[in-house]
PDB file of C-alpha atoms in Angstrom:
ATOM      1  CA  MET A   1     -62.498   1.900 -56.305  1.00 47.00           C
ATOM      2  CA  GLU A   2     -60.092   0.074 -58.598  1.00 49.00           C
ATOM      3  CA  LYS A   3     -59.705   3.110 -60.869  1.00 54.00           C
ATOM      4  CA  LYS A   4     -59.085   5.332 -57.828  1.00 59.00           C
ATOM      5  CA  ALA A   5     -56.407   2.920 -56.560  1.00 58.00           C
ATOM      6  CA  ILE A   6     -54.694   2.950 -59.972  1.00 57.00           C
ATOM      7  CA  LEU A   7     -54.834   6.769 -60.076  1.00 64.00           C
ATOM      8  CA  ASN A   8     -53.343   7.025 -56.586  1.00 72.00           C
ATOM      9  CA  SER A   9     -50.574   4.654 -57.669  1.00 75.00           C
ATOM     10  CA  TYR A  10     -49.779   6.880 -60.662  1.00 75.00           C
ATOM     11  CA  LEU A  11     -49.774   9.964 -58.441  1.00 83.00           C
ATOM     12  CA  ARG A  12     -47.304   8.343 -56.049  1.00 85.00           C
ATOM     13  CA  ILE A  13     -44.995   7.325 -58.918  1.00 85.00           C
ATOM     14  CA  ARG A  14     -45.137  10.842 -60.365  1.00 87.00           C
ATOM     15  CA  LYS A  15     -44.263  12.386 -57.004  1.00 90.00           C
ATOM     16  CA  LEU A  16     -41.424   9.916 -56.482  1.00 89.00           C
ATOM     17  CA  ILE A  17     -39.952  10.661 -59.915  1.00 89.00           C
ATOM     18  CA  GLY A  18     -40.296  14.393 -59.286  1.00 92.00           C
ATOM     19  CA  THR A  19     -38.708  14.234 -55.850  1.00 93.00           C
ATOM     20  CA  LEU A  20     -35.817  12.095 -57.050  1.00 92.00           C
ATOM     21  CA  GLY A  21     -35.185  14.410 -60.005  1.00 92.00           C
ATOM     22  CA  ILE A  22     -34.852  17.455 -57.778  1.00 95.00           C
ATOM     23  CA  ALA A  23     -32.868  15.566 -55.120  1.00 95.00           C
ATOM     24  CA  LEU A  24     -30.263  13.965 -57.426  1.00 96.00           C
ATOM     25  CA  PRO A  25     -27.855  16.897 -58.026  1.00 96.00           C
ATOM     26  CA  VAL A  26     -28.279  18.117 -54.438  1.00 96.00           C
ATOM     27  CA  LEU A  27     -27.461  14.744 -52.869  1.00 96.00           C
ATOM     28  CA  VAL A  28     -24.450  13.910 -55.047  1.00 96.00           C
ATOM     29  CA  TYR A  29     -22.945  17.336 -54.403  1.00 96.00           C
ATOM     30  CA  LEU A  30     -23.595  17.445 -50.652  1.00 95.00           C
ATOM     31  CA  PHE A  31     -22.308  13.925 -50.068  1.00 94.00           C
ATOM     32  CA  HIS A  32     -19.106  14.438 -52.071  1.00 94.00           C
ATOM     33  CA  LYS A  33     -18.728  18.092 -50.974  1.00 91.00           C
ATOM     34  CA  ASP A  34     -17.107  19.118 -54.224  1.00 93.00           C
ATOM     35  CA  LEU A  35     -18.472  20.368 -57.535  1.00 95.00           C
ATOM     36  CA  LEU A  36     -17.587  18.185 -60.544  1.00 96.00           C
ATOM     37  CA  ALA A  37     -17.848  18.820 -64.267  1.00 95.00           C
ATOM     38  CA  SER A  38     -21.100  16.822 -64.558  1.00 96.00           C
ATOM     39  CA  ILE A  39     -23.556  14.849 -62.463  1.00 97.00           C
ATOM     40  CA  SER A  40     -22.393  11.687 -64.233  1.00 96.00           C
ATOM     41  CA  HIS A  41     -18.866  12.071 -62.884  1.00 96.00           C
ATOM     42  CA  TYR A  42     -20.114  11.477 -59.335  1.00 97.00           C
ATOM     43  CA  TYR A  43     -20.179   7.828 -60.383  1.00 97.00           C
ATOM     44  CA  TYR A  44     -16.460   7.858 -59.525  1.00 96.00           C
ATOM     45  CA  THR A  45     -16.992   9.228 -56.016  1.00 95.00           C
ATOM     46  CA  GLU A  46     -18.614   8.098 -52.780  1.00 94.00           C
ATOM     47  CA  SER A  47     -21.785   9.775 -54.121  1.00 95.00           C
ATOM     48  CA  ALA A  48     -22.098   6.903 -56.585  1.00 95.00           C
ATOM     49  CA  VAL A  49     -24.623   5.248 -54.262  1.00 95.00           C
ATOM     50  CA  PHE A  50     -27.053   8.140 -54.839  1.00 95.00           C
ATOM     51  CA  PHE A  51     -26.273   8.418 -58.547  1.00 96.00           C
ATOM     52  CA  ILE A  52     -26.835   4.704 -59.211  1.00 96.00           C
ATOM     53  CA  ALA A  53     -29.809   4.285 -56.864  1.00 95.00           C
ATOM     54  CA  ILE A  54     -31.735   7.329 -58.086  1.00 95.00           C
ATOM     55  CA  LEU A  55     -31.153   6.758 -61.795  1.00 96.00           C
ATOM     56  CA  SER A  56     -32.011   3.059 -61.419  1.00 96.00           C
ATOM     57  CA  ALA A  57     -35.200   4.068 -59.604  1.00 93.00           C
ATOM     58  CA  PHE A  58     -35.971   6.436 -62.494  1.00 92.00           C
ATOM     59  CA  GLY A  59     -35.557   3.558 -64.932  1.00 94.00           C
ATOM     60  CA  PHE A  60     -37.779   1.080 -63.108  1.00 92.00           C
ATOM     61  CA  PHE A  61     -40.459   3.644 -62.248  1.00 90.00           C
ATOM     62  CA  LEU A  62     -40.602   4.890 -65.844  1.00 90.00           C
ATOM     63  CA  ILE A  63     -40.754   1.391 -67.315  1.00 91.00           C
ATOM     64  CA  SER A  64     -43.595   0.462 -64.935  1.00 87.00           C
ATOM     65  CA  TYR A  65     -45.482   3.711 -65.651  1.00 82.00           C
ATOM     66  CA  ARG A  66     -48.389   3.419 -68.073  1.00 75.00           C
ATOM     67  CA  GLY A  67     -50.008   6.855 -68.166  1.00 69.00           C
ATOM     68  CA  TYR A  68     -52.355   7.957 -70.948  1.00 69.00           C
ATOM     69  CA  ASP A  69     -53.146   5.757 -73.938  1.00 70.00           C
ATOM     70  CA  LYS A  70     -52.435   7.408 -77.270  1.00 69.00           C
ATOM     71  CA  ASP A  71     -55.110   9.173 -79.285  1.00 68.00           C
ATOM     72  CA  PRO A  72     -54.829   7.414 -82.706  1.00 69.00           C
ATOM     73  CA  SER A  73     -56.272  10.455 -84.483  1.00 62.00           C
ATOM     74  CA  ARG A  74     -53.437  12.809 -83.500  1.00 66.00           C
ATOM     75  CA  GLU A  75     -50.722  10.951 -81.594  1.00 66.00           C
ATOM     76  CA  MET A  76     -48.039   8.480 -82.638  1.00 73.00           C
ATOM     77  CA  LEU A  77     -46.821   7.339 -79.218  1.00 72.00           C
ATOM     78  CA  SER A  78     -48.484   6.546 -75.918  1.00 78.00           C
ATOM     79  CA  ASP A  79     -47.120   7.506 -72.495  1.00 79.00           C
ATOM     80  CA  ASN A  80     -46.119   3.874 -72.005  1.00 84.00           C
ATOM     81  CA  ILE A  81     -43.865   3.803 -75.088  1.00 89.00           C
ATOM     82  CA  ILE A  82     -42.260   7.162 -74.288  1.00 91.00           C
ATOM     83  CA  THR A  83     -41.544   6.274 -70.656  1.00 90.00           C
ATOM     84  CA  ASN A  84     -40.230   2.841 -71.667  1.00 93.00           C
ATOM     85  CA  ILE A  85     -37.754   4.510 -74.027  1.00 95.00           C
ATOM     86  CA  SER A  86     -36.789   6.943 -71.288  1.00 95.00           C
ATOM     87  CA  GLY A  87     -36.545   4.220 -68.646  1.00 95.00           C
ATOM     88  CA  PHE A  88     -34.260   1.980 -70.694  1.00 97.00           C
ATOM     89  CA  ALA A  89     -32.156   4.997 -71.728  1.00 97.00           C
ATOM     90  CA  VAL A  90     -31.509   6.003 -68.125  1.00 96.00           C
ATOM     91  CA  LEU A  91     -30.628   2.426 -67.174  1.00 97.00           C
ATOM     92  CA  ILE A  92     -28.003   2.477 -69.941  1.00 97.00           C
ATOM     93  CA  VAL A  93     -26.670   5.706 -68.368  1.00 97.00           C
ATOM     94  CA  VAL A  94     -26.106   3.705 -65.171  1.00 96.00           C
ATOM     95  CA  LEU A  95     -24.669   0.572 -66.820  1.00 96.00           C
ATOM     96  CA  ILE A  96     -22.403   2.561 -69.152  1.00 96.00           C
ATOM     97  CA  PRO A  97     -21.163   5.520 -67.089  1.00 96.00           C
ATOM     98  CA  THR A  98     -19.353   8.562 -68.422  1.00 96.00           C
ATOM     99  CA  SER A  99     -15.630   8.270 -68.995  1.00 94.00           C
ATOM    100  CA  CYS A 100     -13.439   8.908 -65.976  1.00 94.00           C
ATOM    101  CA  SER A 101     -11.484  11.778 -67.516  1.00 88.00           C
ATOM    102  CA  GLU A 102     -12.513  15.455 -67.495  1.00 86.00           C
ATOM    103  CA  SER A 103     -14.276  15.200 -64.150  1.00 91.00           C
ATOM    104  CA  GLY A 104     -12.791  18.504 -63.042  1.00 88.00           C
ATOM    105  CA  SER A 105     -11.331  16.815 -59.966  1.00 91.00           C
ATOM    106  CA  GLU A 106      -7.570  16.423 -59.634  1.00 91.00           C
ATOM    107  CA  PHE A 107      -8.124  13.762 -56.962  1.00 89.00           C
ATOM    108  CA  ILE A 108     -10.298  11.600 -59.268  1.00 93.00           C
ATOM    109  CA  THR A 109      -7.839  12.043 -62.121  1.00 92.00           C
ATOM    110  CA  LYS A 110      -4.806  10.958 -60.085  1.00 93.00           C
ATOM    111  CA  THR A 111      -6.348   8.174 -57.985  1.00 92.00           C
ATOM    112  CA  ILE A 112      -8.778   6.635 -60.486  1.00 94.00           C
ATOM    113  CA  CYS A 113      -8.273   7.765 -64.093  1.00 93.00           C
ATOM    114  CA  ASP A 114      -4.461   7.689 -64.202  1.00 93.00           C
ATOM    115  CA  THR A 115      -4.222   4.430 -62.259  1.00 93.00           C
ATOM    116  CA  ARG A 116      -7.236   2.909 -64.092  1.00 92.00           C
ATOM    117  CA  ASN A 117      -8.588   1.794 -60.758  1.00 92.00           C
ATOM    118  CA  TYR A 118     -12.154   2.161 -62.014  1.00 92.00           C
ATOM    119  CA  PRO A 119     -15.148   1.303 -59.806  1.00 90.00           C
ATOM    120  CA  MET A 120     -17.647  -1.226 -61.188  1.00 87.00           C
ATOM    121  CA  PHE A 121     -18.296  -0.351 -64.864  1.00 92.00           C
ATOM    122  CA  GLY A 122     -15.998   2.678 -64.899  1.00 94.00           C
ATOM    123  CA  HIS A 123     -13.896   3.275 -68.004  1.00 95.00           C
ATOM    124  CA  ASP A 124     -12.114   5.828 -70.159  1.00 93.00           C
ATOM    125  CA  LYS A 125     -13.321   4.658 -73.574  1.00 93.00           C
ATOM    126  CA  SER A 126     -14.575   7.247 -76.070  1.00 92.00           C
ATOM    127  CA  LEU A 127     -17.173   4.952 -77.703  1.00 95.00           C
ATOM    128  CA  TRP A 128     -18.746   4.017 -74.373  1.00 95.00           C
ATOM    129  CA  ASN A 129     -18.753   7.673 -73.427  1.00 94.00           C
ATOM    130  CA  ILE A 130     -20.705   8.533 -76.586  1.00 94.00           C
ATOM    131  CA  ILE A 131     -23.252   5.807 -75.769  1.00 96.00           C
ATOM    132  CA  HIS A 132     -23.576   7.277 -72.276  1.00 97.00           C
ATOM    133  CA  LEU A 133     -24.077  10.819 -73.596  1.00 95.00           C
ATOM    134  CA  VAL A 134     -26.610   9.766 -76.241  1.00 96.00           C
ATOM    135  CA  SER A 135     -28.578   7.730 -73.673  1.00 97.00           C
ATOM    136  CA  ALA A 136     -28.582  10.665 -71.233  1.00 96.00           C
ATOM    137  CA  ALA A 137     -29.783  12.976 -74.018  1.00 96.00           C
ATOM    138  CA  ILE A 138     -32.600  10.556 -74.935  1.00 97.00           C
ATOM    139  CA  PHE A 139     -33.638  10.331 -71.288  1.00 97.00           C
ATOM    140  CA  LEU A 140     -33.780  14.103 -70.842  1.00 96.00           C
ATOM    141  CA  PHE A 141     -35.374  14.706 -74.262  1.00 96.00           C
ATOM    142  CA  THR A 142     -38.217  12.283 -73.547  1.00 95.00           C
ATOM    143  CA  MET A 143     -38.750  13.855 -70.131  1.00 95.00           C
ATOM    144  CA  GLY A 144     -39.138  17.206 -71.870  1.00 96.00           C
ATOM    145  CA  TRP A 145     -41.506  15.609 -74.376  1.00 93.00           C
ATOM    146  CA  MET A 146     -43.656  14.207 -71.562  1.00 91.00           C
ATOM    147  CA  SER A 147     -43.938  17.632 -69.948  1.00 94.00           C
ATOM    148  CA  ILE A 148     -44.751  19.540 -73.139  1.00 93.00           C
ATOM    149  CA  TYR A 149     -47.019  17.127 -75.003  1.00 89.00           C
ATOM    150  CA  ARG A 150     -48.255  14.415 -72.643  1.00 87.00           C
ATOM    151  CA  PHE A 151     -48.828  16.211 -69.339  1.00 88.00           C
ATOM    152  CA  THR A 152     -50.807  18.937 -71.145  1.00 87.00           C
ATOM    153  CA  ARG A 153     -53.177  16.383 -72.649  1.00 80.00           C
ATOM    154  CA  THR A 154     -56.509  17.168 -70.983  1.00 71.00           C
ATOM    155  CA  THR A 155     -60.113  17.949 -71.887  1.00 59.00           C
ATOM    156  CA  ASN A 156     -60.233  20.766 -69.295  1.00 69.00           C
ATOM    157  CA  LYS A 157     -57.924  23.200 -71.075  1.00 66.00           C
ATOM    158  CA  GLU A 158     -59.237  26.285 -69.256  1.00 69.00           C
ATOM    159  CA  GLU A 159     -59.172  24.720 -65.802  1.00 65.00           C
ATOM    160  CA  MET A 160     -55.685  23.345 -66.362  1.00 80.00           C
ATOM    161  CA  LYS A 161     -54.257  26.486 -68.019  1.00 85.00           C
ATOM    162  CA  PHE A 162     -51.908  27.298 -65.113  1.00 87.00           C
ATOM    163  CA  GLU A 163     -50.645  23.707 -64.748  1.00 89.00           C
ATOM    164  CA  ASN A 164     -50.195  23.356 -68.519  1.00 92.00           C
ATOM    165  CA  ALA A 165     -48.106  26.537 -68.586  1.00 93.00           C
ATOM    166  CA  ILE A 166     -45.858  25.039 -65.895  1.00 94.00           C
ATOM    167  CA  TYR A 167     -45.509  21.760 -67.810  1.00 94.00           C
ATOM    168  CA  LYS A 168     -44.537  23.574 -71.007  1.00 95.00           C
ATOM    169  CA  CYS A 169     -42.062  25.872 -69.255  1.00 96.00           C
ATOM    170  CA  CYS A 170     -40.419  22.865 -67.578  1.00 96.00           C
ATOM    171  CA  GLY A 171     -40.298  20.877 -70.811  1.00 97.00           C
ATOM    172  CA  TYR A 172     -38.828  23.725 -72.834  1.00 98.00           C
ATOM    173  CA  ALA A 173     -36.282  24.380 -70.078  1.00 97.00           C
ATOM    174  CA  VAL A 174     -35.121  20.765 -70.435  1.00 97.00           C
ATOM    175  CA  TRP A 175     -34.882  21.052 -74.221  1.00 97.00           C
ATOM    176  CA  ILE A 176     -33.034  24.384 -74.094  1.00 98.00           C
ATOM    177  CA  CYS A 177     -30.455  22.889 -71.744  1.00 97.00           C
ATOM    178  CA  ILE A 178     -29.995  19.892 -74.072  1.00 97.00           C
ATOM    179  CA  ALA A 179     -29.573  22.253 -77.042  1.00 97.00           C
ATOM    180  CA  ILE A 180     -26.898  24.289 -75.220  1.00 97.00           C
ATOM    181  CA  LEU A 181     -25.046  21.113 -74.204  1.00 95.00           C
ATOM    182  CA  LEU A 182     -25.183  19.860 -77.807  1.00 95.00           C
ATOM    183  CA  ILE A 183     -23.824  23.166 -79.137  1.00 95.00           C
ATOM    184  CA  GLN A 184     -20.985  23.069 -76.615  1.00 94.00           C
ATOM    185  CA  PHE A 185     -20.202  19.441 -77.482  1.00 90.00           C
ATOM    186  CA  VAL A 186     -20.097  20.166 -81.231  1.00 91.00           C
ATOM    187  CA  GLY A 187     -18.033  23.275 -80.566  1.00 92.00           C
ATOM    188  CA  GLU A 188     -15.449  21.204 -78.709  1.00 88.00           C
ATOM    189  CA  LYS A 189     -15.162  18.846 -81.678  1.00 83.00           C
ATOM    190  CA  PHE A 190     -14.292  21.832 -83.874  1.00 88.00           C
ATOM    191  CA  GLY A 191     -11.836  23.254 -81.357  1.00 86.00           C
ATOM    192  CA  ALA A 192     -14.081  26.024 -80.013  1.00 88.00           C
ATOM    193  CA  ASP A 193     -14.486  26.449 -76.283  1.00 87.00           C
ATOM    194  CA  LEU A 194     -18.081  27.624 -75.791  1.00 89.00           C
ATOM    195  CA  HIS A 195     -18.237  26.965 -72.050  1.00 88.00           C
ATOM    196  CA  ALA A 196     -18.901  29.872 -69.700  1.00 87.00           C
ATOM    197  CA  THR A 197     -17.454  27.895 -66.766  1.00 89.00           C
ATOM    198  CA  LYS A 198     -15.973  24.428 -66.304  1.00 90.00           C
ATOM    199  CA  TYR A 199     -19.184  23.479 -64.493  1.00 94.00           C
ATOM    200  CA  ASP A 200     -21.565  24.309 -67.358  1.00 95.00           C
ATOM    201  CA  VAL A 201     -22.564  20.674 -67.866  1.00 95.00           C
ATOM    202  CA  PHE A 202     -23.354  20.175 -64.176  1.00 97.00           C
ATOM    203  CA  ILE A 203     -25.379  23.394 -64.072  1.00 97.00           C
ATOM    204  CA  LEU A 204     -27.371  22.593 -67.214  1.00 97.00           C
ATOM    205  CA  GLU A 205     -27.967  18.995 -66.100  1.00 97.00           C
ATOM    206  CA  THR A 206     -29.171  20.274 -62.723  1.00 97.00           C
ATOM    207  CA  ILE A 207     -31.612  22.668 -64.389  1.00 97.00           C
ATOM    208  CA  SER A 208     -32.853  19.832 -66.620  1.00 97.00           C
ATOM    209  CA  VAL A 209     -33.489  17.256 -63.904  1.00 96.00           C
ATOM    210  CA  GLY A 210     -34.881  19.942 -61.612  1.00 96.00           C
ATOM    211  CA  ALA A 211     -37.283  21.149 -64.312  1.00 96.00           C
ATOM    212  CA  PHE A 212     -38.655  17.733 -65.211  1.00 94.00           C
ATOM    213  CA  GLY A 213     -38.711  16.812 -61.515  1.00 94.00           C
ATOM    214  CA  PHE A 214     -40.885  19.840 -60.741  1.00 95.00           C
ATOM    215  CA  SER A 215     -43.115  18.982 -63.681  1.00 94.00           C
ATOM    216  CA  TRP A 216     -43.682  15.442 -62.387  1.00 92.00           C
ATOM    217  CA  LEU A 217     -44.391  16.776 -58.886  1.00 92.00           C
ATOM    218  CA  ILE A 218     -47.096  19.075 -60.257  1.00 92.00           C
ATOM    219  CA  LYS A 219     -48.545  16.188 -62.294  1.00 89.00           C
ATOM    220  CA  GLY A 220     -48.541  14.080 -59.132  1.00 87.00           C
ATOM    221  CA  LYS A 221     -50.670  16.777 -57.441  1.00 82.00           C
ATOM    222  CA  ALA A 222     -47.987  17.543 -54.870  1.00 75.00           C
ATOM    223  CA  LEU A 223     -49.260  21.117 -54.555  1.00 67.00           C
ATOM    224  CA  GLU A 224     -52.735  19.868 -53.667  1.00 69.00           C
ATOM    225  CA  ASP A 225     -51.188  17.619 -51.014  1.00 60.00           C
ATOM    226  CA  ILE A 226     -49.312  20.577 -49.509  1.00 54.00           C
ATOM    227  CA  VAL A 227     -52.461  22.731 -49.475  1.00 53.00           C
ATOM    228  CA  ALA A 228     -54.475  19.918 -47.880  1.00 56.00           C
ATOM    229  CA  PHE A 229     -51.753  19.354 -45.270  1.00 46.00           C
ATOM    230  CA  ASN A 230     -51.632  23.053 -44.390  1.00 52.00           C
ATOM    231  CA  LYS A 231     -55.413  23.187 -44.050  1.00 54.00           C
ATOM    232  CA  MET A 232     -55.342  20.171 -41.784  1.00 57.00           C
ATOM    233  CA  MET A 233     -52.551  21.601 -39.621  1.00 58.00           C
ATOM    234  CA  PHE A 234     -53.906  25.147 -39.348  1.00 56.00           C
ATOM    235  CA  GLY A 235     -57.457  23.894 -38.985  1.00 57.00           C
ATOM    236  CA  ALA A 236     -56.388  21.661 -36.089  1.00 52.00           C
ATOM    237  CA  ARG A 237     -54.596  24.609 -34.406  1.00 54.00           C
ATOM    238  CA  LYS A 238     -57.658  26.856 -34.657  1.00 53.00           C
ATOM    239  CA  LYS A 239     -59.752  24.236 -32.928  1.00 51.00           C
TER     240      LYS A 239
END
């Protein structure tokens, strides 16, 4: 019974992380009703409550998550170490937000950036911005790692073939988005504009958090819950 209770607790945490990941870009956009250059820039809007609350929840859930122990014969890190790294990284993202400038919003630029009327830990310092970007990259990278290497760790390879394919697709989607963002960032440093639109960062971040969110939902057996719910509802109607 104790093992079942622990498993159910893990499943709930996985579903919460997955739901929050998918909800984050949707909520910050809908509440502010304007598209910004990145999800991080919503820290300077009324959507900050969702940005701070969801990312903080990510951090605490990930730090409290234990997951699989490592296999000493072929693995260097356990789930616990990876999620701790990810959890602390995302908390740094909250405590050291992105710089106020380049939000893509004229209103934010004039009322906050130019006047330096920053909310809470807001700033326009390049060093702090780099720390924010690196921490965000670590958070997303480890989420991709979890999907590709940790979620696919199972003895029932054939039975879990479909789920494992989903985990890998989600993980690689996260990593591809990080790679594109890194290329664009380096390109900017060398004076090359590699952006397709001014909302590239927001779009790629949305794909990333949506991908790892979906991966965590699958790992939390959300699909099984939906199937069971439908059976219960349709079964009750037939009776």
